[in-house]
PDB file of C-alpha atoms in Angstrom:
ATOM      1  CA  MET A 395      84.983  73.887  22.400  1.00 62.00           C
ATOM      2  CA  SER A 396      82.377  77.062  22.434  1.00 78.00           C
ATOM      3  CA  GLU A 397      79.198  77.313  21.802  1.00 94.00           C
ATOM      4  CA  PHE A 398      77.569  80.629  19.652  1.00 94.00           C
ATOM      5  CA  VAL A 399      74.238  81.743  20.686  1.00 96.00           C
ATOM      6  CA  SER A 400      73.194  85.097  18.859  1.00 96.00           C
ATOM      7  CA  VAL A 401      71.930  87.576  21.419  1.00 98.00           C
ATOM      8  CA  PHE A 402      70.940  90.014  19.271  1.00 97.00           C
ATOM      9  CA  LYS A 403      69.536  90.865  15.058  1.00 95.00           C
ATOM     10  CA  THR A 404      69.861  93.595  12.921  1.00 93.00           C
ATOM     11  CA  THR A 405      69.850  95.032   9.246  1.00 89.00           C
ATOM     12  CA  SER A 406      72.469  97.707  10.261  1.00 89.00           C
ATOM     13  CA  ALA A 407      75.917  96.893  10.694  1.00 87.00           C
ATOM     14  CA  ASN A 408      76.500  99.877  13.072  1.00 90.00           C
ATOM     15  CA  GLU A 409      73.931  99.401  15.119  1.00 93.00           C
ATOM     16  CA  ALA A 410      75.256  95.494  15.621  1.00 94.00           C
ATOM     17  CA  GLU A 411      78.847  97.258  16.563  1.00 94.00           C
ATOM     18  CA  ILE A 412      77.448  99.109  19.032  1.00 96.00           C
ATOM     19  CA  ILE A 413      75.446  96.787  20.832  1.00 97.00           C
ATOM     20  CA  LYS A 414      78.865  94.582  20.465  1.00 97.00           C
ATOM     21  CA  ASN A 415      80.696  97.651  22.803  1.00 97.00           C
ATOM     22  CA  THR A 416      77.703  97.906  24.969  1.00 97.00           C
ATOM     23  CA  LEU A 417      78.658  94.156  25.506  1.00 98.00           C
ATOM     24  CA  ALA A 418      82.332  94.403  25.628  1.00 98.00           C
ATOM     25  CA  ALA A 419      81.547  96.981  28.000  1.00 97.00           C
ATOM     26  CA  ALA A 420      79.939  95.177  30.289  1.00 97.00           C
ATOM     27  CA  GLY A 421      83.144  92.853  30.386  1.00 97.00           C
ATOM     28  CA  ILE A 422      81.236  90.216  27.264  1.00 98.00           C
ATOM     29  CA  GLU A 423      83.003  89.201  24.411  1.00 97.00           C
ATOM     30  CA  ALA A 424      80.963  89.574  21.582  1.00 97.00           C
ATOM     31  CA  PHE A 425      81.435  88.561  18.220  1.00 95.00           C
ATOM     32  CA  ILE A 426      79.818  90.084  14.809  1.00 94.00           C
ATOM     33  CA  ASP A 427      78.563  87.512  12.060  1.00 89.00           C
ATOM     34  CA  GLY A 428      77.357  88.692   8.820  1.00 73.00           C
ATOM     35  CA  GLU A 429      78.518  92.348   8.244  1.00 66.00           C
ATOM     36  CA  ASN A 430      80.081  91.404   5.324  1.00 62.00           C
ATOM     37  CA  GLN A 431      77.690  92.153   3.115  1.00 58.00           C
ATOM     38  CA  ALA A 432      79.047  93.432  -0.045  1.00 52.00           C
ATOM     39  CA  GLY A 433      76.962  95.690  -2.051  1.00 55.00           C
ATOM     40  CA  PHE A 434      74.063  94.316   0.172  1.00 59.00           C
ATOM     41  CA  SER A 435      74.218  96.059   3.234  1.00 60.00           C
ATOM     42  CA  GLY A 436      71.350  96.703   5.129  1.00 59.00           C
ATOM     43  CA  ILE A 437      69.015  94.111   3.503  1.00 70.00           C
ATOM     44  CA  PHE A 438      70.456  90.641   5.583  1.00 80.00           C
ATOM     45  CA  GLU A 439      70.637  90.007   9.301  1.00 88.00           C
ATOM     46  CA  ILE A 440      73.627  90.132  10.726  1.00 92.00           C
ATOM     47  CA  ASN A 441      73.864  88.915  14.921  1.00 95.00           C
ATOM     48  CA  VAL A 442      75.896  89.704  16.897  1.00 97.00           C
ATOM     49  CA  VAL A 443      76.727  86.283  18.852  1.00 97.00           C
ATOM     50  CA  VAL A 444      78.544  85.658  22.498  1.00 98.00           C
ATOM     51  CA  ASP A 445      79.947  82.265  23.848  1.00 96.00           C
ATOM     52  CA  SER A 446      76.772  80.176  24.804  1.00 96.00           C
ATOM     53  CA  GLU A 447      77.684  80.282  28.442  1.00 96.00           C
ATOM     54  CA  GLN A 448      77.616  84.450  28.684  1.00 97.00           C
ATOM     55  CA  GLU A 449      74.335  84.566  27.114  1.00 97.00           C
ATOM     56  CA  SER A 450      72.377  85.367  30.057  1.00 97.00           C
ATOM     57  CA  ALA A 451      74.568  87.801  31.053  1.00 97.00           C
ATOM     58  CA  ALA A 452      74.475  89.346  27.803  1.00 98.00           C
ATOM     59  CA  ARG A 453      70.381  89.199  27.510  1.00 97.00           C
ATOM     60  CA  GLU A 454      70.233  90.808  30.364  1.00 97.00           C
ATOM     61  CA  THR A 455      73.054  93.664  29.461  1.00 97.00           C
ATOM     62  CA  LEU A 456      70.653  94.594  26.383  1.00 96.00           C
ATOM     63  CA  ALA A 457      67.641  94.468  28.387  1.00 95.00           C
ATOM     64  CA  GLN A 458      68.430  97.144  30.492  1.00 90.00           C
TER      65      GLN A 458
END
């Protein structure tokens, strides 16, 4: 079973989507966790997560 790790945290759903798309363009499948915040948008953390096997590649991509 795959384990997922957070590689980016934000309170902005738009920013999370941009990060997810950046990773996808690099061939890294990412998911957004915590995006559904109902009326509390911008308050709680949203995590962009990847498979633990792709963590290093994802962090390197985001560092660029």
